[in-house]
Amino acid sequence: MSGHRDHPVWGCIADDFTGGTDIAAALVAAGFRTTVTVGVPERPLPHERDADAVVVALKSRTAPRQEAVVASLAALRHLTALGCERYWFKYCSTFDSTAQGNIGPVTEALLDALGEQCTVLCPAYPDNGRTVYQGHLFVDDTLLSDSAMRHHPLTPMTDSDLRRILAAQSTQPVGLLPHAVLRAPEGAARAHLDRLTAQGIRMVIADTTGNEDLPVIERATSHLRLVTGGSGLAHVLPPPRAAGRRAPADRIEIAPGPAAVLAGSVSAATLDQTAHARRHLPHRKLPLEDLRKDPAGTLAKTLAWARDHLHPAVPVLLHSADDRADVEQAQRALGTTEAAALVERALADCARGLLDAGVRRLIVAGGETSGAVVSALGLRSLRIGPAAAPGVPWTSATHAGHTVNLALKSGNFGAPDFFTTAQEALK
């Protein structure tokens, strides 16, 4: 494809910050120059109009429904003003959303605002083990409801049937684009969507059992102005015009200096990563009881320890829990919401203190924690760089006149050695 374009192709609305960098990484891998804005800007930011894709990262996944809808519509208005051609509502590949959740209400509101009749929901990300069959979501070879996600402190996923979850949140019936149709001759998937749309079904769950299904879904949905889901589908998007005649989309400025890991997530994957890192990195736990009794004193001691252990090649690890027993004890003592809020505030304060001490690379685990850190640092936009793991890109931003690199990791993403190997992608 050729020709000049002065507006983005894709405008994406992510319901948390790690989701924002996740979808941005997929777009970069597909050849799109991508920028992420933190929240909805008051006016267009530098690089937005020159980008192929703009992602607005919100902190709306666990917000009250009306608040999530209002924020998402504000993001849509911003992206529309930039001239985006198509739109993407990005949520987690494990469909993190209870019966009172926001995926259905936000999707319906975006459809109405765009005047669109139908969209597809495709949370699958096969490269990270998230697949859908007959409308049921699997994590590797386990139903979502039997996976570690059933213990998530904020969005416990106790049902694997996405149609049932979505119907509980929505005002209209939910359809399915089944696996058998995806494997039928070319054109069958588009015809199936057209039939469902004619029946008045506006939201359709897409089966996806492997990467081979994604191009079929992409072709069948290429006429839709709005798609929703995880970032798996973004990997098979056709590249933007003139993509082959410019610098690589993942080129960012790399900041030299010490690194730190801030692990606020208590997902099974992050707890495994923390356990591995404690065998290799200087580490310190932030006990929640200490944070509750003496937040300022606990923070001061933690930062003093971190400054004494900074090393150019070896990151320090600050974490909130060693294992699930820690999590359960904190939730019993403080309640789920207050325990999570304490961790977010503490690690956000640690991020500020670490950057003041000369740290220039931060690895942050957990969507809520990442949102708190980025907000506390006052970052307005992120440039997307190379992937540290599937769905986890390194980014660059400017803080207090310095370039800093951040890797914002969904709690469920990454191999057990992620905290010790993530910096290799910057070499």
GROMACS .gro file of C-alpha atoms in nm:
model
  427
    1MET     CA    1   0.000   0.000   0.000
    2SER     CA    2   0.120   0.355  -0.064
    3GLY     CA    3   0.015   0.713  -0.016
    4HIS     CA    4   0.040   0.979   0.251
    5ARG     CA    5  -0.181   0.978   0.559
    6ASP     CA    6  -0.186   1.247   0.832
    7HIS     CA    7  -0.402   1.065   1.084
    8PRO     CA    8  -0.387   0.732   1.269
    9VAL     CA    9  -0.541   0.415   1.131
   10TRP     CA   10  -0.628   0.269   1.471
   11GLY     CA   11  -0.754   0.434   1.786
   12CYS     CA   12  -0.744   0.200   2.084
   13ILE     CA   13  -0.904   0.232   2.427
   14ALA     CA   14  -0.740   0.012   2.692
   15ASP     CA   15  -0.906  -0.050   3.026
   16ASP     CA   16  -0.577  -0.055   3.215
   17PHE     CA   17  -0.218   0.054   3.159
   18THR     CA   18  -0.062  -0.289   3.107
   19GLY     CA   19  -0.339  -0.359   2.856
   20GLY     CA   20  -0.244  -0.037   2.681
   21THR     CA   21   0.118  -0.138   2.638
   22ASP     CA   22   0.011  -0.493   2.550
   23ILE     CA   23  -0.201  -0.385   2.253
   24ALA     CA   24   0.062  -0.128   2.156
   25ALA     CA   25   0.328  -0.401   2.145
   26ALA     CA   26   0.109  -0.608   1.914
   27LEU     CA   27   0.052  -0.311   1.685
   28VAL     CA   28   0.423  -0.236   1.674
   29ALA     CA   29   0.492  -0.600   1.586
   30ALA     CA   30   0.245  -0.564   1.298
   31GLY     CA   31   0.437  -0.259   1.171
   32PHE     CA   32   0.236   0.029   1.320
   33ARG     CA   33   0.418   0.324   1.471
   34THR     CA   34   0.234   0.343   1.800
   35THR     CA   35   0.208   0.586   2.088
   36VAL     CA   36   0.032   0.539   2.421
   37THR     CA   37  -0.128   0.829   2.605
   38VAL     CA   38  -0.184   0.803   2.978
   39GLY     CA   39  -0.547   0.892   3.027
   40VAL     CA   40  -0.736   1.121   2.791
   41PRO     CA   41  -0.525   1.423   2.691
   42GLU     CA   42  -0.683   1.768   2.699
   43ARG     CA   43  -0.543   1.825   2.350
   44PRO     CA   44  -0.349   1.616   2.095
   45LEU     CA   45  -0.001   1.527   2.215
   46PRO     CA   46   0.319   1.529   2.007
   47HIS     CA   47   0.349   1.226   1.778
   48GLU     CA   48  -0.022   1.134   1.797
   49ARG     CA   49  -0.116   1.259   1.451
   50ASP     CA   50   0.203   1.115   1.301
   51ALA     CA   51   0.141   0.772   1.455
   52ASP     CA   52  -0.026   0.483   1.276
   53ALA     CA   53  -0.201   0.387   1.600
   54VAL     CA   54  -0.281   0.572   1.920
   55VAL     CA   55  -0.367   0.391   2.242
   56VAL     CA   56  -0.543   0.572   2.525
   57ALA     CA   57  -0.466   0.381   2.846
   58LEU     CA   58  -0.732   0.418   3.112
   59LYS     CA   59  -0.765   0.284   3.466
   60SER     CA   60  -1.124   0.172   3.419
   61ARG     CA   61  -1.121  -0.208   3.444
   62THR     CA   62  -1.245  -0.219   3.804
   63ALA     CA   63  -1.403   0.127   3.813
   64PRO     CA   64  -1.779   0.169   3.869
   65ARG     CA   65  -1.968   0.103   3.546
   66GLN     CA   66  -2.078   0.458   3.477
   67GLU     CA   67  -1.730   0.592   3.545
   68ALA     CA   68  -1.581   0.337   3.304
   69VAL     CA   69  -1.834   0.425   3.034
   70VAL     CA   70  -1.776   0.800   3.071
   71ALA     CA   71  -1.397   0.761   3.055
   72SER     CA   72  -1.416   0.530   2.754
   73LEU     CA   73  -1.643   0.768   2.563
   74ALA     CA   74  -1.407   1.057   2.640
   75ALA     CA   75  -1.121   0.850   2.497
   76LEU     CA   76  -1.332   0.775   2.189
   77ARG     CA   77  -1.398   1.146   2.133
   78HIS     CA   78  -1.025   1.218   2.154
   79LEU     CA   79  -0.942   0.943   1.905
   80THR     CA   80  -1.221   1.050   1.671
   81ALA     CA   81  -1.084   1.405   1.674
   82LEU     CA   82  -0.748   1.267   1.565
   83GLY     CA   83  -0.917   1.116   1.260
   84CYS     CA   84  -0.879   0.749   1.345
   85GLU     CA   85  -1.031   0.516   1.088
   86ARG     CA   86  -1.107   0.219   1.316
   87TYR     CA   87  -1.131   0.158   1.689
   88TRP     CA   88  -1.034  -0.113   1.935
   89PHE     CA   89  -1.159  -0.165   2.291
   90LYS     CA   90  -0.880  -0.356   2.467
   91TYR     CA   91  -0.939  -0.565   2.777
   92CYS     CA   92  -0.752  -0.856   2.927
   93SER     CA   93  -0.714  -1.188   2.747
   94THR     CA   94  -0.863  -1.354   3.055
   95PHE     CA   95  -1.175  -1.135   3.023
   96ASP     CA   96  -1.119  -0.990   3.371
   97SER     CA   97  -1.471  -0.879   3.450
   98THR     CA   98  -1.734  -1.006   3.692
   99ALA     CA   99  -2.111  -1.004   3.637
  100GLN     CA  100  -2.101  -0.642   3.755
  101GLY     CA  101  -1.810  -0.563   3.523
  102ASN     CA  102  -1.750  -0.312   3.249
  103ILE     CA  103  -1.681  -0.501   2.926
  104GLY     CA  104  -2.045  -0.524   2.820
  105PRO     CA  105  -2.152  -0.170   2.917
  106VAL     CA  106  -1.846  -0.008   2.760
  107THR     CA  107  -1.882  -0.211   2.439
  108GLU     CA  108  -2.249  -0.115   2.406
  109ALA     CA  109  -2.170   0.251   2.470
  110LEU     CA  110  -1.895   0.254   2.206
  111LEU     CA  111  -2.120   0.086   1.951
  112ASP     CA  112  -2.391   0.344   2.013
  113ALA     CA  113  -2.149   0.637   1.994
  114LEU     CA  114  -2.007   0.513   1.664
  115GLY     CA  115  -2.349   0.426   1.522
  116GLU     CA  116  -2.234   0.068   1.461
  117GLN     CA  117  -2.458  -0.237   1.460
  118CYS     CA  118  -2.218  -0.514   1.556
  119THR     CA  119  -1.876  -0.595   1.697
  120VAL     CA  120  -1.673  -0.905   1.771
  121LEU     CA  121  -1.519  -0.986   2.109
  122CYS     CA  122  -1.192  -1.173   2.060
  123PRO     CA  123  -1.002  -1.198   2.389
  124ALA     CA  124  -0.787  -1.490   2.273
  125TYR     CA  125  -0.407  -1.463   2.273
  126PRO     CA  126  -0.277  -1.810   2.177
  127ASP     CA  127   0.089  -1.715   2.221
  128ASN     CA  128   0.011  -1.655   2.589
  129GLY     CA  129  -0.205  -1.964   2.623
  130ARG     CA  130  -0.545  -1.790   2.603
  131THR     CA  131  -0.786  -1.965   2.367
  132VAL     CA  132  -1.164  -1.983   2.324
  133TYR     CA  133  -1.371  -2.285   2.219
  134GLN     CA  134  -1.751  -2.289   2.201
  135GLY     CA  135  -1.746  -1.958   2.381
  136HIS     CA  136  -1.547  -2.094   2.676
  137LEU     CA  137  -1.212  -1.937   2.766
  138PHE     CA  138  -0.913  -2.156   2.842
  139VAL     CA  139  -0.582  -2.068   3.009
  140ASP     CA  140  -0.339  -2.314   2.854
  141ASP     CA  141  -0.529  -2.645   2.880
  142THR     CA  142  -0.744  -2.539   3.176
  143LEU     CA  143  -1.086  -2.376   3.178
  144LEU     CA  144  -1.066  -2.018   3.304
  145SER     CA  145  -1.284  -2.106   3.603
  146ASP     CA  146  -1.038  -2.379   3.706
  147SER     CA  147  -0.727  -2.167   3.654
  148ALA     CA  148  -0.547  -1.944   3.902
  149MET     CA  149  -0.767  -1.659   3.779
  150ARG     CA  150  -1.044  -1.790   4.003
  151HIS     CA  151  -0.839  -1.643   4.293
  152HIS     CA  152  -0.792  -1.296   4.141
  153PRO     CA  153  -0.845  -1.049   4.429
  154LEU     CA  154  -1.044  -0.795   4.225
  155THR     CA  155  -1.197  -0.989   3.936
  156PRO     CA  156  -1.220  -1.357   4.037
  157MET     CA  157  -1.307  -1.549   3.721
  158THR     CA  158  -1.535  -1.832   3.835
  159ASP     CA  159  -1.715  -1.884   3.503
  160SER     CA  160  -1.551  -1.982   3.173
  161ASP     CA  161  -1.857  -1.919   2.953
  162LEU     CA  162  -1.793  -1.577   2.800
  163ARG     CA  163  -2.143  -1.557   2.657
  164ARG     CA  164  -2.290  -1.602   3.003
  165ILE     CA  165  -2.052  -1.348   3.159
  166LEU     CA  166  -2.122  -1.092   2.888
  167ALA     CA  167  -2.498  -1.149   2.892
  168ALA     CA  168  -2.502  -1.076   3.267
  169GLN     CA  169  -2.344  -0.736   3.199
  170SER     CA  170  -2.536  -0.643   2.887
  171THR     CA  171  -2.883  -0.541   2.777
  172GLN     CA  172  -2.887  -0.750   2.457
  173PRO     CA  173  -2.828  -1.113   2.353
  174VAL     CA  174  -2.478  -1.236   2.276
  175GLY     CA  175  -2.380  -1.440   1.971
  176LEU     CA  176  -2.098  -1.680   1.889
  177LEU     CA  177  -1.863  -1.711   1.591
  178PRO     CA  178  -1.792  -2.083   1.636
  179HIS     CA  179  -1.482  -2.279   1.558
  180ALA     CA  180  -1.656  -2.485   1.288
  181VAL     CA  181  -1.742  -2.169   1.093
  182LEU     CA  182  -1.385  -2.042   1.118
  183ARG     CA  183  -1.264  -2.366   0.959
  184ALA     CA  184  -1.528  -2.353   0.682
  185PRO     CA  185  -1.442  -2.217   0.333
  186GLU     CA  186  -1.338  -1.854   0.293
  187GLY     CA  187  -1.626  -1.613   0.343
  188ALA     CA  188  -1.823  -1.832   0.583
  189ALA     CA  189  -1.719  -1.633   0.889
  190ARG     CA  190  -1.821  -1.299   0.736
  191ALA     CA  191  -2.153  -1.447   0.623
  192HIS     CA  192  -2.215  -1.582   0.974
  193LEU     CA  193  -2.152  -1.236   1.125
  194ASP     CA  194  -2.385  -1.079   0.870
  195ARG     CA  195  -2.662  -1.323   0.965
  196LEU     CA  196  -2.618  -1.250   1.336
  197THR     CA  197  -2.621  -0.875   1.270
  198ALA     CA  198  -2.943  -0.910   1.070
  199GLN     CA  199  -3.094  -1.085   1.373
  200GLY     CA  200  -3.010  -0.783   1.590
  201ILE     CA  201  -2.718  -0.942   1.775
  202ARG     CA  202  -2.461  -0.669   1.836
  203MET     CA  203  -2.188  -0.853   2.030
  204VAL     CA  204  -2.036  -1.178   1.908
  205ILE     CA  205  -1.781  -1.392   2.094
  206ALA     CA  206  -1.519  -1.535   1.858
  207ASP     CA  207  -1.383  -1.884   1.911
  208THR     CA  208  -1.005  -1.898   1.866
  209THR     CA  209  -0.824  -2.225   1.928
  210GLY     CA  210  -0.490  -2.124   1.778
  211ASN     CA  211  -0.304  -1.861   1.581
  212GLU     CA  212  -0.436  -2.008   1.256
  213ASP     CA  213  -0.783  -1.877   1.343
  214LEU     CA  214  -0.674  -1.514   1.385
  215PRO     CA  215  -0.631  -1.426   1.013
  216VAL     CA  216  -0.977  -1.569   0.941
  217ILE     CA  217  -1.127  -1.350   1.214
  218GLU     CA  218  -0.934  -1.047   1.091
  219ARG     CA  219  -1.065  -1.083   0.737
  220ALA     CA  220  -1.421  -1.145   0.858
  221THR     CA  221  -1.414  -0.831   1.075
  222SER     CA  222  -1.227  -0.595   0.843
  223HIS     CA  223  -1.550  -0.408   0.768
  224LEU     CA  224  -1.621  -0.334   1.135
  225ARG     CA  225  -1.524   0.007   1.271
  226LEU     CA  226  -1.507  -0.134   1.625
  227VAL     CA  227  -1.341  -0.455   1.740
  228THR     CA  228  -1.275  -0.558   2.098
  229GLY     CA  229  -1.065  -0.806   2.286
  230GLY     CA  230  -0.710  -0.897   2.376
  231SER     CA  231  -0.411  -0.819   2.162
  232GLY     CA  232  -0.380  -1.153   1.981
  233LEU     CA  233  -0.583  -1.036   1.683
  234ALA     CA  234  -0.369  -0.724   1.643
  235HIS     CA  235  -0.068  -0.936   1.551
  236VAL     CA  236  -0.227  -1.031   1.217
  237LEU     CA  237  -0.347  -0.687   1.108
  238PRO     CA  238  -0.227  -0.585   0.761
  239PRO     CA  239   0.058  -0.332   0.790
  240PRO     CA  240  -0.011   0.037   0.746
  241ARG     CA  241   0.066   0.224   0.426
  242ALA     CA  242   0.433   0.299   0.362
  243ALA     CA  243   0.539   0.082   0.658
  244GLY     CA  244   0.828  -0.063   0.462
  245ARG     CA  245   0.994   0.270   0.386
  246ARG     CA  246   1.068   0.399   0.736
  247ALA     CA  247   1.256   0.324   1.057
  248PRO     CA  248   1.144   0.024   1.265
  249ALA     CA  249   0.830   0.089   1.467
  250ASP     CA  250   0.986  -0.033   1.792
  251ARG     CA  251   1.283   0.206   1.802
  252ILE     CA  252   1.298   0.396   2.133
  253GLU     CA  253   1.560   0.579   2.335
  254ILE     CA  254   1.725   0.348   2.587
  255ALA     CA  255   1.823   0.495   2.923
  256PRO     CA  256   2.143   0.375   3.089
  257GLY     CA  257   2.138   0.328   3.463
  258PRO     CA  258   2.017   0.101   3.743
  259ALA     CA  259   1.690  -0.090   3.728
  260ALA     CA  260   1.423  -0.191   3.977
  261VAL     CA  261   1.134  -0.437   3.983
  262LEU     CA  262   0.810  -0.335   4.155
  263ALA     CA  263   0.582  -0.639   4.197
  264GLY     CA  264   0.236  -0.546   4.316
  265SER     CA  265   0.042  -0.820   4.138
  266VAL     CA  266  -0.044  -1.131   4.336
  267SER     CA  267  -0.136  -1.344   4.036
  268ALA     CA  268   0.008  -1.693   4.022
  269ALA     CA  269   0.247  -1.597   3.740
  270THR     CA  270   0.384  -1.296   3.928
  271LEU     CA  271   0.423  -1.492   4.252
  272ASP     CA  272   0.627  -1.749   4.057
  273GLN     CA  273   0.837  -1.469   3.906
  274THR     CA  274   0.892  -1.317   4.249
  275ALA     CA  275   0.999  -1.652   4.392
  276HIS     CA  276   1.249  -1.699   4.109
  277ALA     CA  277   1.382  -1.343   4.139
  278ARG     CA  278   1.433  -1.373   4.515
  279ARG     CA  279   1.695  -1.639   4.443
  280HIS     CA  280   1.889  -1.406   4.211
  281LEU     CA  281   1.820  -1.040   4.297
  282PRO     CA  282   1.849  -0.819   4.603
  283HIS     CA  283   1.493  -0.812   4.733
  284ARG     CA  284   1.277  -0.661   5.004
  285LYS     CA  285   0.912  -0.720   5.090
  286LEU     CA  286   0.682  -0.436   5.191
  287PRO     CA  287   0.475  -0.588   5.474
  288LEU     CA  288   0.119  -0.463   5.451
  289GLU     CA  289   0.081  -0.437   5.827
  290ASP     CA  290   0.387  -0.206   5.842
  291LEU     CA  291   0.246   0.000   5.557
  292ARG     CA  292  -0.083   0.037   5.740
  293LYS     CA  293   0.074   0.138   6.074
  294ASP     CA  294   0.360   0.355   5.949
  295PRO     CA  295   0.350   0.419   5.572
  296ALA     CA  296   0.604   0.703   5.573
  297GLY     CA  297   0.854   0.519   5.792
  298THR     CA  298   0.820   0.194   5.599
  299LEU     CA  299   0.869   0.376   5.271
  300ALA     CA  300   1.178   0.562   5.399
  301LYS     CA  301   1.341   0.239   5.519
  302THR     CA  302   1.259   0.062   5.193
  303LEU     CA  303   1.407   0.336   4.977
  304ALA     CA  304   1.718   0.360   5.195
  305TRP     CA  305   1.768  -0.015   5.152
  306ALA     CA  306   1.711   0.011   4.776
  307ARG     CA  307   1.963   0.295   4.735
  308ASP     CA  308   2.225   0.085   4.915
  309HIS     CA  309   2.167  -0.206   4.677
  310LEU     CA  310   2.147  -0.031   4.339
  311HIS     CA  311   2.374  -0.186   4.078
  312PRO     CA  312   2.414  -0.103   3.707
  313ALA     CA  313   2.354  -0.462   3.598
  314VAL     CA  314   2.136  -0.618   3.869
  315PRO     CA  315   1.789  -0.477   3.948
  316VAL     CA  316   1.652  -0.455   4.300
  317LEU     CA  317   1.317  -0.621   4.369
  318LEU     CA  318   1.045  -0.466   4.587
  319HIS     CA  319   0.742  -0.688   4.626
  320SER     CA  320   0.420  -0.711   4.824
  321ALA     CA  321   0.385  -1.087   4.877
  322ASP     CA  322   0.592  -1.404   4.886
  323ASP     CA  323   0.306  -1.646   4.828
  324ARG     CA  324  -0.071  -1.682   4.830
  325ALA     CA  325  -0.076  -1.723   5.208
  326ASP     CA  326   0.057  -1.367   5.235
  327VAL     CA  327  -0.223  -1.249   5.009
  328GLU     CA  328  -0.497  -1.426   5.198
  329GLN     CA  329  -0.368  -1.302   5.534
  330ALA     CA  330  -0.360  -0.942   5.413
  331GLN     CA  331  -0.709  -0.966   5.266
  332ARG     CA  332  -0.847  -1.107   5.592
  333ALA     CA  333  -0.681  -0.833   5.797
  334LEU     CA  334  -0.743  -0.532   5.574
  335GLY     CA  335  -1.000  -0.633   5.315
  336THR     CA  336  -0.930  -0.687   4.946
  337THR     CA  337  -0.978  -0.326   4.838
  338GLU     CA  338  -0.772  -0.165   5.115
  339ALA     CA  339  -0.489  -0.418   5.082
  340ALA     CA  340  -0.464  -0.352   4.708
  341ALA     CA  341  -0.478   0.026   4.759
  342LEU     CA  342  -0.199   0.015   5.018
  343VAL     CA  343   0.027  -0.175   4.780
  344GLU     CA  344  -0.049   0.057   4.488
  345ARG     CA  345   0.024   0.371   4.687
  346ALA     CA  346   0.342   0.230   4.839
  347LEU     CA  347   0.491   0.106   4.513
  348ALA     CA  348   0.396   0.431   4.336
  349ASP     CA  349   0.583   0.623   4.607
  350CYS     CA  350   0.875   0.382   4.571
  351ALA     CA  351   0.885   0.447   4.196
  352ARG     CA  352   0.920   0.822   4.254
  353GLY     CA  353   1.189   0.769   4.515
  354LEU     CA  354   1.381   0.525   4.299
  355LEU     CA  355   1.387   0.759   3.999
  356ASP     CA  356   1.505   1.039   4.228
  357ALA     CA  357   1.786   0.805   4.336
  358GLY     CA  358   1.900   0.750   3.977
  359VAL     CA  359   1.705   0.443   3.868
  360ARG     CA  360   1.624   0.471   3.499
  361ARG     CA  361   1.451   0.138   3.425
  362LEU     CA  362   1.141   0.012   3.600
  363ILE     CA  363   0.973  -0.326   3.561
  364VAL     CA  364   0.623  -0.306   3.711
  365ALA     CA  365   0.401  -0.611   3.762
  366GLY     CA  366   0.024  -0.571   3.781
  367GLY     CA  367  -0.226  -0.361   3.592
  368GLU     CA  368  -0.346  -0.165   3.895
  369THR     CA  369   0.010  -0.117   4.020
  370SER     CA  370   0.127  -0.003   3.677
  371GLY     CA  371  -0.155   0.250   3.663
  372ALA     CA  372  -0.063   0.385   4.005
  373VAL     CA  373   0.307   0.410   3.914
  374VAL     CA  374   0.256   0.583   3.581
  375SER     CA  375   0.006   0.826   3.735
  376ALA     CA  376   0.235   0.903   4.029
  377LEU     CA  377   0.522   0.978   3.792
  378GLY     CA  378   0.302   1.219   3.596
  379LEU     CA  379   0.380   1.054   3.263
  380ARG     CA  380   0.163   1.172   2.976
  381SER     CA  381   0.268   0.937   2.698
  382LEU     CA  382   0.477   0.626   2.633
  383ARG     CA  383   0.673   0.529   2.325
  384ILE     CA  384   0.662   0.158   2.248
  385GLY     CA  385   0.983  -0.037   2.205
  386PRO     CA  386   1.100  -0.399   2.186
  387ALA     CA  387   0.914  -0.677   2.364
  388ALA     CA  388   1.051  -0.814   2.690
  389ALA     CA  389   0.793  -1.097   2.665
  390PRO     CA  390   0.477  -1.158   2.462
  391GLY     CA  391   0.244  -0.871   2.550
  392VAL     CA  392   0.504  -0.682   2.753
  393PRO     CA  393   0.700  -0.418   2.561
  394TRP     CA  394   0.965  -0.187   2.693
  395THR     CA  395   0.858   0.175   2.668
  396SER     CA  396   1.029   0.510   2.695
  397ALA     CA  397   0.907   0.827   2.859
  398THR     CA  398   1.045   1.152   2.998
  399HIS     CA  399   1.048   1.214   3.373
  400ALA     CA  400   1.207   1.518   3.536
  401GLY     CA  401   1.409   1.583   3.220
  402HIS     CA  402   1.545   1.227   3.197
  403THR     CA  403   1.457   0.941   2.966
  404VAL     CA  404   1.324   0.642   3.159
  405ASN     CA  405   1.231   0.296   3.036
  406LEU     CA  406   0.934   0.108   3.178
  407ALA     CA  407   0.809  -0.246   3.122
  408LEU     CA  408   0.448  -0.264   3.246
  409LYS     CA  409   0.350  -0.628   3.289
  410SER     CA  410   0.006  -0.776   3.330
  411GLY     CA  411   0.015  -0.994   3.639
  412ASN     CA  412  -0.054  -1.305   3.431
  413PHE     CA  413   0.214  -1.253   3.165
  414GLY     CA  414   0.574  -1.362   3.142
  415ALA     CA  415   0.786  -1.669   3.213
  416PRO     CA  416   0.911  -1.745   3.567
  417ASP     CA  417   1.247  -1.578   3.494
  418PHE     CA  418   1.089  -1.257   3.357
  419PHE     CA  419   1.218  -1.026   3.632
  420THR     CA  420   1.576  -1.144   3.582
  421THR     CA  421   1.576  -1.146   3.201
  422ALA     CA  422   1.353  -0.855   3.095
  423GLN     CA  423   1.642  -0.614   3.042
  424GLU     CA  424   1.800  -0.835   2.778
  425ALA     CA  425   1.553  -0.693   2.524
  426LEU     CA  426   1.715  -0.350   2.562
  427LYS     CA  427   2.063  -0.467   2.464
   0.00000   0.00000   0.00000
